[in-house]
Amino acid sequence: MKLRVDLLPHGNYPDVVLVIDALRATTTAVAYLERGAQALLLTSTPEVALALRGTRENLLLAGERGGLPIPGFDFGNSPAEAGTQNFAGKTVVMNTTNGTGAAHVAAQSGKHVLLAALTNAHAAARRARALASEGIAIVCAGTDGRVGLEDVYTAGVLAEYLLAMGDFTLDDGARIALTVRRGGGDPAEALSGSDHGLHLATLGLAEDVQLAAGLSTSTVVPTLERGEDVPEGTL
Ligand code: MLT
């Protein structure tokens, strides 16, 4: 089975896609579900998210631009913030600069789209292996169209787990991700030393980076289902 890593989203995916935005959208998505959220809705724009307000009960809006909360939203995109809240019974609508967009690209052709981070890496790899028949693509969201070390490192962790679960033929992206993982130090070093990790620290969000480095601390694997009763631009 083929295992490929896209260092940035580009589409045309096999049946299983693992979408990574380790700093921070997929880490935060895992945190919301860990804190009891019953569902996540990922929108293509903040406007679609705001338009959802009032369309159903127990809806909360969460997201960021430039790492800071979007005006009019209930939360930013912080796993540390999520860890202080009880989301039981809530549906969290997410829109972020890169992560939710990468999920939308994946949903265009991927049959099974899973959100992956370091925090759920082993569980996400296990679920992907169980679902895959054609192949697995690991998609790095990056930041503002640039490759993100944190995502490539996370892809390398996922690739290592998958290689321990079965035989895969690798593409260059997977080979690069494995090299980055094996030479990148421990998760906290890799994430805190990345461009976006350093940017988040300047915003006073270093705790998010540390939380995002928690290797396989969760078994929650957010899995996209094409919503029937949601507007265009929502997953
Ligand atoms: C994103 O989705 O672009 C990132 O998670 C940005 C962030 O929350 O810092």
Short mmCIF file of C-alpha atoms and ligand atoms in Angstrom, two decimals:
data_model
loop_
_atom_site.label_atom_id
_atom_site.label_comp_id
_atom_site.label_asym_id
_atom_site.label_seq_id
_atom_site.Cartn_x
_atom_site.Cartn_y
_atom_site.Cartn_z
CA MET A 1 0.00 0.00 0.00
CA LYS A 2 1.21 3.52 -0.83
CA LEU A 3 1.95 5.99 1.93
CA ARG A 4 2.49 9.55 0.83
CA VAL A 5 3.06 12.81 2.64
CA ASP A 6 2.03 16.13 1.10
CA LEU A 7 4.13 18.88 2.67
CA LEU A 8 1.27 21.23 1.70
CA PRO A 9 -2.34 20.41 0.68
CA HIS A 10 -2.83 19.79 -3.02
CA GLY A 11 -5.76 17.37 -3.55
CA ASN A 12 -6.38 14.16 -5.52
CA TYR A 13 -6.19 11.89 -2.49
CA PRO A 14 -6.47 8.11 -1.96
CA ASP A 15 -9.26 6.68 0.17
CA VAL A 16 -7.77 7.68 3.56
CA VAL A 17 -6.41 11.14 4.34
CA LEU A 18 -4.81 12.21 7.62
CA VAL A 19 -4.91 16.02 7.90
CA ILE A 20 -2.36 17.62 10.23
CA ASP A 21 -2.28 21.15 11.62
CA ALA A 22 -0.39 20.45 14.81
CA LEU A 23 -0.18 24.16 15.72
CA ARG A 24 -2.97 24.25 16.36
CA ALA A 25 -6.26 23.38 14.59
CA THR A 26 -6.12 19.57 14.72
CA THR A 27 -4.66 19.60 18.24
CA THR A 28 -7.50 21.88 19.32
CA ALA A 29 -10.12 19.75 17.54
CA VAL A 30 -8.93 16.75 19.55
CA ALA A 31 -9.08 18.84 22.72
CA TYR A 32 -12.69 19.93 22.09
CA LEU A 33 -13.80 16.31 21.68
CA GLU A 34 -11.77 15.27 24.74
CA ARG A 35 -13.67 17.95 26.68
CA GLY A 36 -17.03 16.50 25.68
CA ALA A 37 -17.99 18.24 22.43
CA GLN A 38 -20.60 16.13 20.61
CA ALA A 39 -19.59 17.33 17.15
CA LEU A 40 -17.31 19.68 15.25
CA LEU A 41 -18.29 21.66 12.16
CA LEU A 42 -15.42 22.92 10.02
CA THR A 43 -16.33 25.88 7.83
CA SER A 44 -14.59 27.29 4.77
CA THR A 45 -14.84 30.89 5.99
CA PRO A 46 -15.56 32.83 9.21
CA GLU A 47 -18.71 34.19 7.54
CA VAL A 48 -20.13 30.68 7.09
CA ALA A 49 -19.40 30.04 10.77
CA LEU A 50 -21.12 33.25 11.90
CA ALA A 51 -24.14 32.46 9.71
CA LEU A 52 -24.55 29.19 11.60
CA ARG A 53 -25.10 31.12 14.85
CA GLY A 54 -28.67 30.54 16.00
CA THR A 55 -29.38 27.78 13.46
CA ARG A 56 -29.12 25.10 16.12
CA GLU A 57 -28.82 24.90 19.89
CA ASN A 58 -25.59 24.51 21.85
CA LEU A 59 -23.44 25.92 19.05
CA LEU A 60 -20.10 27.56 19.87
CA LEU A 61 -17.81 29.32 17.38
CA ALA A 62 -14.05 28.88 17.62
CA GLY A 63 -11.25 30.05 15.40
CA GLU A 64 -8.40 32.37 14.69
CA ARG A 65 -6.65 34.55 12.20
CA GLY A 66 -2.94 35.15 12.73
CA GLY A 67 -3.24 33.03 15.88
CA LEU A 68 -5.69 35.44 17.55
CA PRO A 69 -9.45 34.87 18.10
CA ILE A 70 -11.82 35.95 15.33
CA PRO A 71 -14.07 38.86 16.44
CA GLY A 72 -17.56 37.58 17.22
CA PHE A 73 -16.37 34.04 17.97
CA ASP A 74 -16.70 32.44 21.42
CA PHE A 75 -13.18 30.97 21.48
CA GLY A 76 -9.86 31.23 19.70
CA ASN A 77 -8.00 28.14 18.53
CA SER A 78 -6.24 27.19 21.73
CA PRO A 79 -5.95 23.68 23.21
CA ALA A 80 -5.00 25.30 26.53
CA GLU A 81 -8.21 27.37 26.45
CA ALA A 82 -10.19 24.27 25.44
CA GLY A 83 -8.77 22.42 28.43
CA THR A 84 -10.39 24.91 30.83
CA GLN A 85 -13.90 24.45 29.38
CA ASN A 86 -16.63 21.81 29.53
CA PHE A 87 -17.96 21.27 26.02
CA ALA A 88 -20.41 18.50 26.96
CA GLY A 89 -23.38 18.60 24.59
CA LYS A 90 -21.89 21.39 22.50
CA THR A 91 -21.21 21.52 18.78
CA VAL A 92 -18.07 23.55 18.06
CA VAL A 93 -17.90 25.38 14.74
CA MET A 94 -14.26 25.83 13.74
CA ASN A 95 -12.62 28.12 11.22
CA THR A 96 -8.87 28.69 11.22
CA THR A 97 -6.24 30.16 8.94
CA ASN A 98 -4.91 26.88 7.57
CA GLY A 99 -6.19 23.75 9.29
CA THR A 100 -9.88 23.85 8.42
CA GLY A 101 -9.03 24.80 4.84
CA ALA A 102 -6.75 21.77 4.54
CA ALA A 103 -9.60 19.58 5.78
CA HIS A 104 -11.88 21.02 3.09
CA VAL A 105 -9.30 20.24 0.39
CA ALA A 106 -8.98 16.68 1.72
CA ALA A 107 -12.77 16.22 1.78
CA GLN A 108 -12.98 16.97 -1.96
CA SER A 109 -11.53 13.56 -2.85
CA GLY A 110 -10.62 11.66 0.30
CA LYS A 111 -13.20 9.04 1.24
CA HIS A 112 -12.16 8.97 4.91
CA VAL A 113 -10.73 12.22 6.28
CA LEU A 114 -9.24 12.05 9.77
CA LEU A 115 -7.77 14.93 11.79
CA ALA A 116 -4.35 14.06 13.21
CA ALA A 117 -1.89 15.71 15.59
CA LEU A 118 0.90 14.50 17.87
CA THR A 119 -1.67 14.25 20.67
CA ASN A 120 -3.70 11.55 18.86
CA ALA A 121 -0.99 10.24 16.52
CA HIS A 122 -1.05 6.55 17.43
CA ALA A 123 -4.85 6.33 17.47
CA ALA A 124 -5.07 8.22 14.17
CA ALA A 125 -2.52 5.92 12.54
CA ARG A 126 -4.38 2.85 13.79
CA ARG A 127 -7.71 4.15 12.47
CA ALA A 128 -6.16 5.09 9.10
CA ARG A 129 -4.57 1.65 8.72
CA ALA A 130 -7.89 -0.04 9.52
CA LEU A 131 -9.82 2.05 6.95
CA ALA A 132 -7.30 2.09 4.07
CA SER A 133 -7.53 -0.18 1.04
CA GLU A 134 -5.97 1.95 -1.74
CA GLY A 135 -3.46 4.01 0.23
CA ILE A 136 -2.96 6.69 2.86
CA ALA A 137 -2.09 10.34 2.31
CA ILE A 138 -0.82 12.44 5.18
CA VAL A 139 -1.49 16.11 4.48
CA CYS A 140 0.43 18.91 6.22
CA ALA A 141 -1.60 22.11 6.45
CA GLY A 142 1.42 24.39 6.77
CA THR A 143 1.02 28.08 7.62
CA ASP A 144 -0.04 30.73 5.12
CA GLY A 145 1.05 28.57 2.21
CA ARG A 146 4.46 27.76 3.67
CA VAL A 147 5.65 24.35 4.84
CA GLY A 148 5.48 23.97 8.64
CA LEU A 149 8.19 21.99 10.46
CA GLU A 150 5.67 21.02 13.15
CA ASP A 151 3.38 19.38 10.60
CA VAL A 152 6.16 17.58 8.74
CA TYR A 153 7.55 16.28 12.04
CA THR A 154 4.07 15.07 13.02
CA ALA A 155 3.73 13.41 9.61
CA GLY A 156 6.99 11.59 10.33
CA VAL A 157 5.61 10.33 13.65
CA LEU A 158 2.48 9.07 11.89
CA ALA A 159 4.58 7.46 9.17
CA GLU A 160 6.69 5.66 11.77
CA TYR A 161 3.57 4.33 13.48
CA LEU A 162 2.12 3.20 10.15
CA LEU A 163 5.35 1.46 9.08
CA ALA A 164 5.16 -0.53 12.32
CA MET A 165 1.59 -1.58 11.38
CA GLY A 166 2.20 -2.89 7.86
CA ASP A 167 4.10 -2.68 4.59
CA PHE A 168 3.96 0.62 2.71
CA THR A 169 5.73 2.00 -0.34
CA LEU A 170 6.84 5.54 0.49
CA ASP A 171 6.97 8.65 -1.66
CA ASP A 172 9.62 11.37 -1.25
CA GLY A 173 7.31 13.35 1.03
CA ALA A 174 7.11 10.41 3.41
CA ARG A 175 10.88 9.93 3.26
CA ILE A 176 11.37 13.63 4.08
CA ALA A 177 8.92 13.46 6.99
CA LEU A 178 10.66 10.40 8.45
CA THR A 179 14.04 12.12 8.15
CA VAL A 180 12.69 15.22 9.90
CA ARG A 181 11.17 13.10 12.67
CA ARG A 182 14.36 11.09 13.20
CA GLY A 183 16.61 14.14 13.21
CA GLY A 184 14.21 16.64 14.74
CA GLY A 185 14.73 16.03 18.43
CA ASP A 186 11.83 15.37 20.79
CA PRO A 187 8.32 16.70 20.04
CA ALA A 188 8.64 19.74 22.31
CA GLU A 189 11.93 20.75 20.67
CA ALA A 190 10.57 20.31 17.17
CA LEU A 191 7.36 22.23 17.77
CA SER A 192 8.80 25.05 19.88
CA GLY A 193 11.60 25.55 17.34
CA SER A 194 9.25 25.80 14.34
CA ASP A 195 8.38 29.15 12.77
CA HIS A 196 4.78 28.94 13.92
CA GLY A 197 5.76 27.66 17.38
CA LEU A 198 8.04 30.66 17.78
CA HIS A 199 5.29 32.99 16.52
CA LEU A 200 2.78 31.54 19.00
CA ALA A 201 5.29 32.06 21.82
CA THR A 202 5.52 35.77 20.91
CA LEU A 203 1.71 35.89 21.29
CA GLY A 204 1.96 34.40 24.80
CA LEU A 205 0.64 31.03 23.54
CA ALA A 206 3.66 28.87 24.39
CA GLU A 207 1.44 26.62 26.53
CA ASP A 208 -0.43 25.62 23.38
CA VAL A 209 2.86 24.54 21.82
CA GLN A 210 3.74 22.42 24.83
CA LEU A 211 0.30 20.80 24.87
CA ALA A 212 0.53 20.12 21.13
CA ALA A 213 3.77 18.21 21.78
CA GLY A 214 2.04 15.69 24.08
CA LEU A 215 2.71 12.50 22.09
CA SER A 216 -0.36 10.23 21.81
CA THR A 217 -2.01 11.62 24.94
CA SER A 218 -5.44 11.11 23.38
CA THR A 219 -7.22 8.29 21.57
CA VAL A 220 -9.80 10.63 20.05
CA VAL A 221 -9.70 10.72 16.23
CA PRO A 222 -11.93 13.43 14.71
CA THR A 223 -13.43 11.91 11.55
CA LEU A 224 -15.14 14.10 8.96
CA GLU A 225 -18.65 13.14 7.85
CA ARG A 226 -20.22 15.13 5.07
CA GLY A 227 -22.97 16.91 6.97
CA GLU A 228 -26.43 16.62 5.40
CA ASP A 229 -28.16 19.44 7.25
CA VAL A 230 -25.40 22.02 7.04
CA PRO A 231 -24.88 24.85 4.54
CA GLU A 232 -22.39 24.91 1.69
CA GLY A 233 -18.84 25.29 2.96
CA THR A 234 -19.33 23.24 6.14
CA LEU A 235 -17.96 19.80 6.98
C1 MLT B 1 -4.23 27.27 11.57
O1 MLT B 1 -5.21 26.56 11.45
O2 MLT B 1 -3.81 28.02 10.72
C2 MLT B 1 -3.43 27.26 12.82
O3 MLT B 1 -3.97 26.41 13.70
C3 MLT B 1 -3.19 28.67 13.30
C4 MLT B 1 -3.23 28.85 14.77
O4 MLT B 1 -4.22 28.50 15.39
O5 MLT B 1 -2.23 29.33 15.32
#
